[in-house]
XYZ file of C-alpha atoms in Angstrom:
765
model
C 0.000 0.000 0.000
C 1.050 3.607 -0.545
C 0.625 6.626 1.664
C 0.981 10.315 1.037
C 3.251 11.961 3.569
C 4.111 15.553 4.221
C 7.799 15.706 5.024
C 8.062 17.601 8.261
C 11.434 19.170 8.990
C 11.299 18.520 12.710
C 13.693 16.852 15.149
C 11.358 13.855 15.499
C 9.222 11.899 13.093
C 5.476 12.503 13.020
C 2.915 10.604 11.044
C 1.533 12.989 8.439
C -2.120 12.335 7.776
C -3.024 15.823 6.617
C -5.582 16.461 3.917
C -3.037 18.686 2.201
C -1.463 17.413 -1.007
C 1.612 15.301 -0.417
C 4.916 16.092 -1.994
C 5.923 12.448 -2.053
C 4.259 9.062 -2.116
C 5.935 6.212 -0.273
C 5.025 2.655 0.558
C 3.583 2.096 3.993
C 5.584 -0.353 6.081
C 4.290 -3.854 6.875
C 1.851 -3.937 9.772
C 4.061 -5.392 12.486
C 6.932 -3.050 11.703
C 4.671 -0.031 11.297
C 2.792 -0.582 14.551
C 5.958 -1.382 16.496
C 7.597 1.809 15.297
C 4.519 3.851 16.158
C 4.278 2.339 19.627
C 7.920 3.158 20.297
C 7.006 6.824 20.032
C 3.960 6.672 22.295
C 3.879 7.850 25.871
C 2.012 5.824 28.496
C -0.831 8.350 28.430
C -1.125 8.013 24.654
C -1.174 4.245 24.926
C -3.927 4.349 27.517
C -5.769 6.774 25.266
C -5.967 4.132 22.543
C -7.843 1.905 24.996
C -10.475 4.582 25.618
C -13.788 4.517 23.725
C -16.065 7.365 24.801
C -19.430 8.144 23.298
C -19.491 11.214 21.119
C -21.510 13.352 23.524
C -22.036 16.855 22.247
C -19.939 16.147 19.166
C -23.143 14.873 17.582
C -24.517 18.387 17.800
C -21.661 19.703 15.719
C -19.598 21.304 18.474
C -16.656 18.975 18.068
C -14.013 21.632 18.133
C -14.739 22.817 21.655
C -16.076 19.729 23.438
C -14.326 17.858 26.259
C -14.125 14.813 24.026
C -12.396 16.891 21.373
C -9.795 18.074 23.902
C -9.097 14.471 24.879
C -8.710 13.528 21.213
C -6.203 16.333 20.719
C -4.315 15.104 23.786
C -4.177 11.556 22.401
C -6.556 10.169 25.022
C -9.169 8.649 22.707
C -8.905 5.543 20.535
C -12.329 5.729 18.967
C -15.818 7.189 19.214
C -19.287 5.810 18.756
C -22.771 7.207 18.217
C -21.632 9.959 15.903
C -23.309 10.090 12.498
C -22.628 11.789 9.153
C -19.522 12.337 7.076
C -19.299 16.006 7.968
C -19.216 15.453 11.731
C -16.911 12.440 11.547
C -14.521 14.237 9.221
C -14.350 17.164 11.620
C -13.503 14.893 14.539
C -11.014 12.781 12.578
C -9.285 15.992 11.587
C -8.640 16.751 15.253
C -7.031 13.335 15.715
C -4.824 13.351 12.647
C -3.896 17.021 12.462
C -3.864 18.249 16.052
C -2.758 15.314 18.196
C 0.952 14.660 18.636
C 1.165 11.321 16.836
C -1.727 11.840 14.400
C -3.299 8.440 15.105
C -6.703 8.129 13.428
C -9.841 7.171 15.325
C -12.234 4.284 14.956
C -15.860 5.354 14.516
C -18.386 2.814 15.717
C -22.150 2.569 15.646
C -24.851 0.032 16.436
C -25.518 -0.856 12.820
C -27.588 -3.869 13.871
C -29.969 -4.635 10.996
C -29.181 -2.031 8.414
C -28.171 1.598 8.374
C -30.695 4.058 6.896
C -32.011 1.279 4.709
C -33.302 -0.905 7.524
C -33.852 -4.637 7.256
C -36.011 -6.841 9.480
C -34.906 -7.147 13.091
C -32.290 -9.920 13.420
C -34.820 -12.429 14.766
C -36.895 -11.750 11.661
C -33.861 -11.984 9.369
C -33.028 -15.374 10.840
C -36.490 -16.603 9.823
C -35.501 -16.300 6.158
C -33.156 -19.284 6.651
C -31.326 -17.786 3.669
C -27.647 -17.142 4.344
C -27.108 -15.299 1.061
C -29.871 -12.831 1.859
C -28.621 -12.362 5.418
C -25.063 -11.773 4.209
C -26.391 -9.375 1.594
C -28.246 -7.367 4.237
C -24.958 -6.948 6.128
C -23.151 -5.962 2.923
C -25.676 -3.231 2.227
C -25.480 -2.067 5.841
C -21.684 -1.884 5.559
C -21.928 -0.062 2.230
C -24.217 2.609 3.654
C -22.507 2.959 7.032
C -19.040 3.227 5.477
C -20.358 5.804 3.014
C -21.491 7.900 5.972
C -18.206 7.743 7.905
C -18.679 4.621 10.077
C -15.955 1.967 10.071
C -16.980 -0.310 12.947
C -20.288 -1.956 13.833
C -21.305 -3.602 17.104
C -22.897 -6.507 15.281
C -23.741 -9.347 14.928
C -25.359 -10.257 18.226
C -25.224 -14.050 18.277
C -26.465 -14.797 21.789
C -28.567 -17.943 21.898
C -31.820 -17.292 23.739
C -34.529 -19.729 24.774
C -36.465 -17.318 26.935
C -38.777 -14.900 25.095
C -39.236 -12.851 28.258
C -35.761 -11.474 27.507
C -36.246 -8.430 25.284
C -33.038 -8.826 23.319
C -34.245 -12.075 21.790
C -35.292 -9.655 19.026
C -31.646 -8.815 18.329
C -30.420 -12.380 17.953
C -31.063 -15.355 15.704
C -33.155 -17.522 17.970
C -32.586 -20.657 19.991
C -30.476 -22.980 17.845
C -26.660 -23.091 17.922
C -26.268 -24.643 14.454
C -28.436 -22.105 12.645
C -27.035 -19.314 14.817
C -23.518 -20.293 13.763
C -24.370 -20.151 10.060
C -25.915 -16.709 10.517
C -22.925 -15.472 12.536
C -20.586 -16.390 9.684
C -22.855 -14.808 7.085
C -23.084 -11.532 8.996
C -19.327 -11.276 9.607
C -18.605 -11.955 5.937
C -21.223 -9.407 4.946
C -19.740 -6.629 7.057
C -16.035 -7.338 6.565
C -15.961 -8.817 3.082
C -12.666 -10.267 1.956
C -10.609 -7.110 2.492
C -11.108 -4.686 5.372
C -9.007 -2.070 3.637
C -11.768 -1.515 1.057
C -13.801 1.582 1.777
C -17.147 -0.263 1.620
C -16.360 -2.788 4.358
C -16.402 -2.226 8.108
C -15.024 -3.940 11.167
C -17.470 -6.359 12.759
C -17.874 -6.897 16.507
C -19.529 -10.104 17.645
C -21.451 -9.836 20.889
C -22.116 -10.418 23.733
C -19.400 -12.771 24.902
C -20.728 -14.786 26.574
C -24.074 -16.352 27.538
C -25.892 -13.015 27.642
C -29.073 -14.567 26.256
C -29.648 -16.853 29.254
C -30.292 -14.527 32.224
C -32.225 -15.718 35.249
C -35.954 -14.943 34.928
C -35.413 -13.505 31.444
C -34.469 -10.173 33.001
C -31.872 -8.165 31.118
C -28.380 -7.881 32.634
C -29.283 -10.542 35.212
C -27.147 -13.403 36.515
C -26.341 -16.321 34.210
C -25.416 -19.701 35.657
C -24.906 -22.860 33.612
C -22.588 -25.835 33.281
C -19.587 -25.697 30.978
C -20.899 -28.624 28.942
C -24.023 -26.584 28.177
C -21.892 -23.556 27.339
C -19.798 -25.472 24.830
C -22.614 -27.431 23.205
C -25.459 -24.927 23.200
C -24.269 -21.341 23.709
C -20.646 -21.023 22.548
C -20.931 -22.268 18.919
C -22.130 -19.002 17.283
C -19.380 -16.967 18.979
C -16.786 -19.478 17.812
C -18.250 -19.452 14.301
C -17.799 -15.673 14.173
C -14.198 -16.017 15.342
C -13.558 -18.729 12.745
C -15.014 -16.370 10.129
C -12.372 -13.771 11.037
C -14.400 -11.284 13.052
C -12.188 -8.331 13.960
C -13.502 -7.566 17.440
C -15.530 -9.080 20.257
C -17.718 -7.360 22.851
C -17.814 -8.616 26.431
C -21.227 -9.264 27.967
C -22.666 -7.636 31.087
C -23.514 -10.862 32.895
C -21.357 -12.967 35.135
C -19.986 -16.344 34.057
C -19.283 -18.826 36.852
C -19.458 -16.064 39.434
C -17.123 -13.628 37.661
C -18.475 -10.883 35.369
C -17.560 -11.617 31.763
C -15.746 -8.265 31.548
C -13.286 -9.489 34.172
C -13.325 -13.200 33.379
C -9.871 -14.393 32.325
C -11.007 -17.955 31.636
C -13.532 -16.615 29.153
C -11.500 -13.872 27.486
C -8.069 -15.488 27.463
C -8.356 -19.242 27.910
C -11.403 -19.801 25.706
C -11.412 -16.900 23.268
C -7.690 -16.610 22.567
C -6.011 -19.869 23.552
C -8.722 -22.335 22.545
C -10.257 -20.477 19.589
C -7.260 -18.479 18.401
C -8.944 -15.065 18.278
C -6.523 -12.397 17.008
C -8.579 -9.212 17.223
C -9.404 -6.965 20.174
C -12.077 -7.150 22.869
C -14.177 -4.139 23.812
C -16.446 -3.847 26.830
C -20.121 -3.117 26.581
C -21.337 0.316 27.706
C -19.676 1.007 31.123
C -19.072 -2.717 31.509
C -15.942 -2.204 33.608
C -17.565 0.283 35.971
C -20.537 -2.025 36.480
C -18.282 -4.645 38.028
C -18.220 -2.366 41.067
C -21.920 -3.032 41.590
C -21.301 -6.713 40.946
C -19.150 -6.548 44.065
C -15.736 -7.005 42.465
C -14.008 -3.927 43.934
C -13.520 -0.222 43.260
C -12.891 1.278 39.812
C -9.135 0.800 39.953
C -9.526 -2.815 41.033
C -12.064 -3.742 38.377
C -10.161 -1.895 35.656
C -7.060 -3.943 36.431
C -9.214 -7.066 36.588
C -10.558 -6.362 33.094
C -7.137 -5.728 31.541
C -5.689 -8.826 33.176
C -8.646 -10.849 31.912
C -8.042 -9.858 28.300
C -10.064 -6.696 27.666
C -8.423 -4.207 25.307
C -10.883 -1.318 25.004
C -13.018 0.388 27.651
C -16.360 1.675 26.368
C -17.392 4.935 28.059
C -16.271 4.126 31.605
C -12.735 5.588 31.362
C -11.474 3.238 34.047
C -8.497 2.320 31.890
C -7.729 5.960 31.155
C -7.894 7.102 34.779
C -6.607 4.153 36.825
C -4.228 1.927 34.856
C -1.244 4.215 35.347
C -1.620 3.844 39.102
C -2.143 0.108 38.789
C 1.018 -0.116 36.703
C 2.966 1.725 39.401
C 1.590 -0.706 41.969
C 2.415 -3.754 39.827
C -1.250 -4.695 39.520
C -0.962 -4.687 35.734
C 2.058 -4.959 33.472
C 3.384 -2.819 30.659
C 3.339 -5.923 28.499
C -0.429 -6.213 28.936
C -0.979 -2.556 28.082
C 1.262 -2.803 25.030
C -0.532 -5.920 23.836
C -3.887 -4.151 24.077
C -2.600 -1.086 22.237
C -1.066 -3.223 19.502
C -4.332 -5.046 18.838
C -6.256 -1.789 18.452
C -3.606 -0.259 16.185
C -3.608 -3.470 14.144
C -7.338 -3.031 13.535
C -6.825 0.547 12.392
C -4.056 -0.614 10.077
C -6.252 -3.373 8.627
C -9.002 -0.825 7.959
C -6.538 1.268 5.979
C -6.824 4.243 8.317
C -3.078 4.801 8.509
C -2.970 4.990 4.738
C -5.947 7.332 4.541
C -7.741 8.347 7.744
C -10.411 10.113 5.667
C -11.195 7.082 3.501
C -14.709 6.886 5.001
C -15.340 10.601 4.641
C -16.294 10.870 0.985
C -19.271 13.218 0.800
C -20.101 12.003 -2.696
C -20.559 8.457 -1.411
C -22.701 9.745 1.444
C -25.027 11.397 -1.041
C -25.241 8.535 -3.539
C -24.917 5.271 -1.593
C -27.231 5.704 1.399
C -30.933 4.792 1.326
C -30.833 4.279 -2.415
C -33.718 2.993 -4.490
C -31.836 -0.224 -5.237
C -31.086 -0.821 -1.547
C -34.734 -0.271 -0.666
C -35.801 -2.743 -3.354
C -33.500 -5.370 -1.844
C -34.686 -4.575 1.686
C -38.285 -5.044 0.595
C -37.487 -8.386 -1.028
C -35.573 -9.616 2.008
C -38.374 -8.503 4.316
C -40.926 -10.604 2.426
C -38.781 -13.668 3.104
C -38.769 -13.041 6.863
C -42.537 -13.103 7.375
C -43.938 -16.276 8.930
C -47.443 -17.485 8.109
C -48.688 -19.102 11.319
C -52.255 -19.918 10.268
C -54.354 -19.719 7.110
C -57.685 -21.462 7.456
C -59.688 -21.955 4.274
C -56.962 -20.162 2.342
C -58.149 -16.749 3.495
C -54.809 -15.436 2.330
C -53.742 -14.154 -0.109
C -56.232 -11.315 -0.212
C -58.061 -10.399 -3.391
C -57.389 -7.025 -4.949
C -61.058 -6.186 -4.963
C -63.875 -5.323 -2.588
C -63.396 -3.496 0.705
C -60.613 -4.050 3.226
C -60.887 -2.670 6.750
C -57.413 -2.075 8.159
C -57.706 -1.688 11.913
C -55.252 -1.479 14.790
C -52.745 0.777 16.554
C -49.895 -0.587 14.399
C -51.641 -0.144 11.063
C -50.443 3.416 10.491
C -47.302 3.395 12.597
C -44.344 3.953 10.298
C -42.160 5.038 13.223
C -42.311 1.464 14.536
C -41.657 -0.444 11.319
C -37.867 -0.468 11.668
C -38.066 -2.129 15.072
C -35.664 -1.848 17.964
C -31.967 -0.979 17.560
C -32.464 1.018 14.372
C -30.422 4.015 15.478
C -29.485 5.234 11.993
C -32.899 4.677 10.457
C -34.890 7.728 9.456
C -38.283 6.713 10.765
C -40.074 9.256 8.606
C -38.921 7.304 5.530
C -40.383 3.976 6.655
C -43.447 2.578 4.923
C -46.453 1.916 7.150
C -48.772 -1.020 6.602
C -51.543 1.382 5.614
C -49.330 2.971 2.952
C -48.158 -0.432 1.717
C -51.675 -1.829 1.366
C -52.941 1.277 -0.396
C -49.984 1.108 -2.785
C -50.729 -2.484 -3.827
C -54.501 -2.759 -3.428
C -55.288 -1.206 -6.791
C -58.149 0.979 -7.931
C -60.740 -1.775 -7.583
C -60.068 -2.168 -3.854
C -61.388 0.169 -1.198
C -59.226 0.475 1.910
C -60.795 1.818 5.107
C -58.737 2.585 8.193
C -59.381 3.028 11.915
C -57.020 2.822 14.853
C -59.472 0.793 16.927
C -57.537 1.037 20.179
C -54.368 2.374 21.670
C -51.410 0.074 22.211
C -52.515 -0.502 25.802
C -55.094 0.826 28.200
C -52.300 2.192 30.398
C -50.766 5.401 28.966
C -47.678 5.043 31.184
C -46.994 1.588 29.762
C -47.391 2.922 26.244
C -44.940 5.694 27.023
C -42.325 3.136 28.118
C -43.035 1.047 25.021
C -42.630 3.864 22.487
C -39.309 5.428 23.418
C -36.701 6.900 21.059
C -39.255 8.718 18.929
C -41.263 5.601 18.090
C -44.526 7.126 19.140
C -47.890 5.614 18.287
C -49.540 9.023 18.608
C -51.788 7.955 21.463
C -55.411 8.789 20.796
C -57.040 10.739 23.619
C -60.533 9.487 22.793
C -62.098 6.825 24.995
C -61.694 3.129 24.256
C -65.421 2.925 23.498
C -65.238 5.672 20.879
C -62.193 4.114 19.217
C -63.909 0.727 19.118
C -67.133 2.126 17.701
C -65.218 3.801 14.892
C -63.447 0.536 14.091
C -66.627 -1.542 14.125
C -68.320 0.914 11.788
C -65.760 0.350 9.035
C -65.432 -3.354 9.871
C -69.095 -3.846 9.114
C -68.642 -2.151 5.735
C -65.803 -4.469 4.732
C -65.372 -7.824 3.050
C -62.314 -8.675 5.149
C -60.649 -7.199 8.225
C -56.882 -6.854 8.552
C -56.036 -6.348 12.230
C -52.570 -4.830 12.750
C -51.798 -5.688 16.367
C -49.020 -6.755 18.710
C -46.002 -5.144 20.285
C -44.613 -1.714 19.576
C -40.982 -1.619 18.422
C -39.567 -0.816 21.857
C -41.557 -3.467 23.722
C -38.621 -5.682 22.779
C -34.930 -4.910 22.646
C -32.457 -3.925 25.340
C -33.949 -3.500 28.825
C -37.384 -4.518 27.537
C -37.992 -7.745 29.406
C -41.590 -8.846 29.915
C -43.332 -11.230 32.308
C -46.502 -11.222 30.209
C -46.041 -12.550 26.681
C -49.550 -11.760 25.474
C -50.703 -9.056 23.097
C -51.681 -6.068 25.293
C -55.213 -6.422 26.631
C -56.608 -3.360 24.848
C -55.737 -4.963 21.526
C -56.971 -8.414 22.557
C -60.321 -6.871 23.408
C -60.402 -5.073 20.057
C -59.632 -8.302 18.208
C -62.432 -10.206 19.921
C -64.916 -7.487 19.002
C -63.776 -7.574 15.393
C -64.282 -11.343 15.313
C -67.852 -10.901 16.572
C -68.727 -9.045 13.363
C -68.588 -12.345 11.521
C -66.216 -10.901 8.947
C -63.077 -12.893 8.092
C -60.136 -11.525 10.080
C -56.442 -11.587 9.218
C -54.156 -10.870 12.168
C -51.010 -9.084 11.031
C -48.828 -9.548 14.081
C -45.993 -7.187 14.969
C -43.589 -8.530 17.562
C -39.938 -8.669 18.557
C -40.247 -11.976 20.410
C -42.320 -15.165 20.525
C -45.718 -14.399 22.050
C -48.412 -16.496 23.691
C -51.135 -16.686 21.042
C -53.378 -19.539 22.169
C -56.567 -17.494 22.123
C -55.707 -15.851 18.812
C -54.825 -19.201 17.250
C -58.149 -20.649 18.352
C -60.292 -17.780 17.079
C -58.564 -15.961 14.198
C -58.626 -17.691 10.797
C -55.315 -16.276 9.497
C -52.193 -15.044 11.308
C -49.169 -13.524 9.572
C -46.227 -12.825 11.883
C -44.321 -9.894 10.437
C -41.847 -9.175 13.270
C -40.612 -5.632 12.522
C -39.691 -5.846 8.888
C -37.637 -2.681 8.446
C -37.963 0.534 6.514
C -39.873 -1.203 3.696
C -42.116 -3.151 6.078
C -45.478 -1.906 4.837
C -44.715 -2.690 1.219
C -43.226 -6.094 2.032
C -46.187 -7.114 4.198
C -48.588 -5.997 1.476
C -46.605 -8.043 -1.061
C -47.310 -11.144 1.005
C -50.902 -10.290 1.953
C -51.863 -9.876 -1.712
C -49.858 -12.866 -2.933
C -47.197 -11.006 -4.890
C -44.839 -13.013 -2.678
C -45.535 -16.418 -1.163
C -44.531 -16.504 2.536
C -41.589 -18.794 3.241
C -40.302 -17.727 6.660
C -39.778 -20.365 9.338
C -39.618 -19.732 13.073
C -36.187 -19.761 14.695
C -37.634 -19.483 18.196
C -40.328 -21.638 19.746
C -43.683 -20.014 20.538
C -44.932 -21.210 23.941
C -48.532 -21.963 24.856
C -48.014 -20.390 28.255
C -45.309 -18.215 29.781
C -44.987 -20.892 32.476
C -43.333 -23.191 29.897
C -40.421 -20.801 29.487
C -37.580 -21.489 28.807
C -38.872 -23.639 25.964
C -36.898 -24.929 22.984
C -37.004 -27.851 20.587
C -33.588 -29.426 21.275
C -34.280 -30.314 24.876
C -33.157 -33.503 26.559
C -35.280 -36.371 27.723
C -35.833 -36.957 31.405
C -35.891 -40.389 32.963
C -39.658 -39.982 32.998
C -40.551 -38.480 29.628
C -44.168 -37.846 28.726
C -45.363 -40.828 26.741
C -47.967 -39.102 24.560
C -48.245 -36.145 22.217
C -51.927 -35.526 22.917
C -51.528 -33.268 25.925
C -52.940 -35.885 28.259
C -51.787 -35.661 31.853
C -49.811 -38.649 33.129
C -49.004 -38.843 36.815
C -45.326 -39.355 37.667
C -44.284 -38.231 34.191
C -42.461 -34.989 33.280
C -45.497 -32.846 32.512
C -47.663 -30.021 33.845
C -51.042 -30.525 35.459
C -52.463 -27.393 33.845
C -50.840 -27.176 30.393
C -49.543 -29.338 27.588
C -45.809 -29.867 27.205
C -45.521 -29.032 23.527
C -45.375 -25.470 22.242
C -48.024 -23.658 20.254
C -45.685 -23.283 17.261
C -42.463 -25.338 17.146
C -39.015 -24.287 16.004
C -38.815 -24.360 12.211
C -42.555 -23.891 11.733
C -44.007 -21.745 8.975
C -46.767 -22.184 6.423
C -46.953 -21.271 2.746
C -49.808 -20.451 0.390
C -48.787 -23.723 -1.170
C -48.302 -27.183 0.384
C -45.280 -29.464 0.254
C -45.188 -33.240 0.384
C -42.151 -35.193 1.630
C -41.629 -38.741 0.359
C -39.046 -41.447 -0.329
C -36.793 -40.574 2.594
C -33.757 -42.828 2.436
C -30.126 -43.033 3.447
C -27.216 -44.170 1.291
C -25.939 -46.611 3.916
C -27.048 -47.863 7.300
C -23.425 -47.885 8.505
C -20.695 -45.233 8.406
C -17.153 -45.208 9.762
C -15.344 -42.108 10.971
C -13.745 -41.437 7.582
C -16.883 -41.899 5.503
C -20.002 -39.907 4.750
C -23.605 -40.875 4.199
C -26.202 -39.133 2.087
C -29.767 -38.563 3.216
C -32.150 -38.156 0.304
C -35.770 -37.000 0.236
C -38.232 -35.998 -2.451
C -40.115 -32.742 -1.897
C -43.094 -31.854 -4.082
C -45.095 -28.655 -4.308
C -48.647 -29.996 -4.127
C -50.385 -26.619 -3.966
C -51.512 -23.976 -6.412
C -48.698 -21.458 -5.924
C -44.998 -21.430 -6.702
C -43.203 -21.296 -3.377
C -40.114 -21.802 -1.291
C -39.679 -24.499 1.326
C -36.996 -24.826 4.009
C -36.117 -28.520 4.121
C -34.745 -29.236 7.600
C -32.542 -32.100 8.774
C -32.292 -33.090 12.443
C -30.147 -35.759 14.085
C -30.563 -37.659 17.334
C -27.661 -39.447 18.974
C -29.438 -42.396 20.585
C -26.797 -43.308 23.182
C -23.984 -41.135 24.499
C -21.455 -40.896 27.286
C -23.466 -37.828 28.337
C -27.167 -37.243 27.765
C -27.942 -35.946 24.298
C -30.795 -33.783 22.954
C -33.871 -35.447 21.513
C -33.169 -33.691 18.227
C -30.565 -31.272 16.816
C -30.654 -29.249 13.610
C -27.680 -30.258 11.469
C -28.648 -29.142 7.979
C -31.170 -27.160 5.962
C -31.795 -26.144 2.371
C -34.181 -23.493 1.121
C -35.506 -24.574 -2.259
C -37.832 -23.011 -4.812
C -40.536 -25.225 -6.333
C -43.060 -24.294 -8.972
C -46.546 -25.662 -8.409
C -46.544 -29.371 -9.200
C -42.735 -29.523 -9.265
C -40.807 -32.205 -7.379
C -37.176 -31.983 -6.345
C -34.825 -34.485 -4.788
C -32.919 -32.936 -1.897
C -29.678 -34.476 -0.672
C -27.904 -33.870 2.635
C -24.385 -35.113 3.297
C -23.574 -36.237 6.818
C -19.974 -36.556 7.985
C -18.567 -37.233 11.410
C -18.403 -33.474 11.984
C -22.208 -33.286 12.235
C -22.099 -35.975 14.931
C -19.552 -34.363 17.238
C -20.306 -32.822 20.613
C -18.476 -31.802 23.770
C -18.336 -34.579 26.335
C -17.950 -34.248 30.101
C -14.208 -33.584 29.670
C -15.031 -30.865 27.112
C -13.476 -32.907 24.322
C -15.111 -32.350 20.937
C -15.760 -35.902 19.780
C -18.125 -38.243 17.993
C -18.988 -41.552 19.592
C -19.891 -44.807 17.819
C -23.528 -45.793 17.945
C -26.933 -45.440 16.327
C -28.192 -42.108 15.005
C -31.695 -41.210 13.897
C -32.072 -38.686 11.087
C -35.279 -36.661 10.736
C -36.145 -34.646 7.625
C -39.197 -32.462 7.322
C -40.823 -29.062 7.309
C -40.179 -28.214 10.988
C -38.644 -29.633 14.162
C -41.714 -31.687 15.081
C -41.299 -33.997 12.093
C -41.220 -37.734 12.813
C -40.140 -38.720 9.278
C -36.868 -40.551 9.967
C -34.179 -43.027 8.946
C -31.298 -44.476 10.975
C -27.642 -45.366 10.572
C -24.816 -46.586 12.787
C -21.445 -44.905 13.263
C -18.799 -47.582 13.625
C -15.098 -47.544 14.392
């Protein structure tokens, strides 16, 4: 690589990153040599500054030149910033770093680019329901393209925490309950963000989070204690993090929770033994927001103590807390940390900046032309709309009520029907909510001139205005209607009775899920449930368009509503994408990646559970005394993992296996015929599950080990083949050895995790 340098006639060498024209172009030195030379010139304060990641504060208002953060940047006490948006602001701040600080070291600029930038895609839980790794990777590529065009070079994504408890609000930000699928998505997202060359100006550094186990807090309450065995960690919760590391992710974020009694931010076993020694991670680790400081409340000591604990554990960058900046010098003097540890942390952060090409051109992400032409483009919106259609999950469709006809009168009713501010969902910090497409706008766009669309709100989100206020933060208002519930209902019933079909847009608001949005009640808010029941009493056919960031309890709705389309929060093009599916322009193909319980008392609930010594012997929901069941509820979920209907139907037949025996060096093929037996062309996710019948430790009753999303025209049949090697049969045993054991394996292939269509083979030595 080449770099333009201004030759400074000074008594010491400075790194010239000025915007002025260079007099000479020279080759930049190889990374190790370059970083070593730079570090040799750094003071201790400048080194500690590289470990400091403050939020932008008032820089976002444009007052970068006179803010406290700006003074720290000039003094070399900042390694990066986050939550600052736009090329103009970022360029102004970067200029301080590379033209006013002593060593001219450029900054990292991070942002929570979670599911898109200004072009917003479905929330991650919704994206995972596409089961399409190419689409998921493409969504990350577009996010990186837009973010990098607007000055961002680092994203705190993907979140790969496995979660089996829908009470936890951040289930919306992950990919569901399964470690195999979660691992495939982790790899796709990292590749999408980082590409094959981080030095390109349309790729950004990825940060996998939250390491580790963040998705399994006690009681489903965010930030709460996590406690589990190591065998469960390795088999069920670690795989997606490791997959991201194997994919070359550049950074890792520590989680808030404790692991085996020690907060992850200060857990050396986690950050050093597992992440670096076992998995070979080469990037840097950043804390979550004030993660170091919060160890004080965990009871781990004062700020100096916990800051030293974090560095010694393997943390390189301190987000917001400034414990590293303000205490490590004293800890070094007291031999509580070593210079070697500080240098190692600094080197890893400088390596990342080198890999991003910032030492070659610190303004590479500050091209105002790109910002004007590559963000929220028509082509990106077209792709976002297409991807969103693939994320929607059809949960019920009695008598083929859907797709809707483009004729007659449609009554669109519900507090989420005309709520464009909520369409992007949680963690959409860069999204311009005013540009999102509401369901009302989407339906009107597609309905055509022969269709009359009537609209009424019908109810507020909830009867309680204080609850609604908490559930509509960050500008995602639902414009609460001050009229009484009776008046709102009467208005809705008036148009319902004029219609041929009712579309009820109900569920959660965008901020009812996400960070610090845990719930004990997984039902649709009562005001909306009451509205729905009144709409059903009209005798008109009702389609429930469900908005949610988590699995909900929908027993009553499933029993009474003829059609349910789960749309999650589908992004900036949500309204158009949902309308595409409602009217049949697109055939729904999404499949659930998180189990929907019948009752919150079943939680945590997931498909790949283990048998007890007293398993329930029936699938009919019949109570059996002295068996592992409830006396007041069935064991099975309302909707299982992998479930999702289509406007078409698919028949599985001729399941067979290439051999009933396989040694450790061989592979077997599992073959099945899948036929589209319906009247619509459609996509089907063919899912393969394996059960290890006997193990040295207890094994799950079923584990996802393969899937293929195929397109079939109506009447078309396709033979689908899965290859099974010993790798799909491995697990961590009680000694945490990753092994496969000889024995019999059952293989299930079908349309969701409840399939009983199976063949068997034996693994032999």
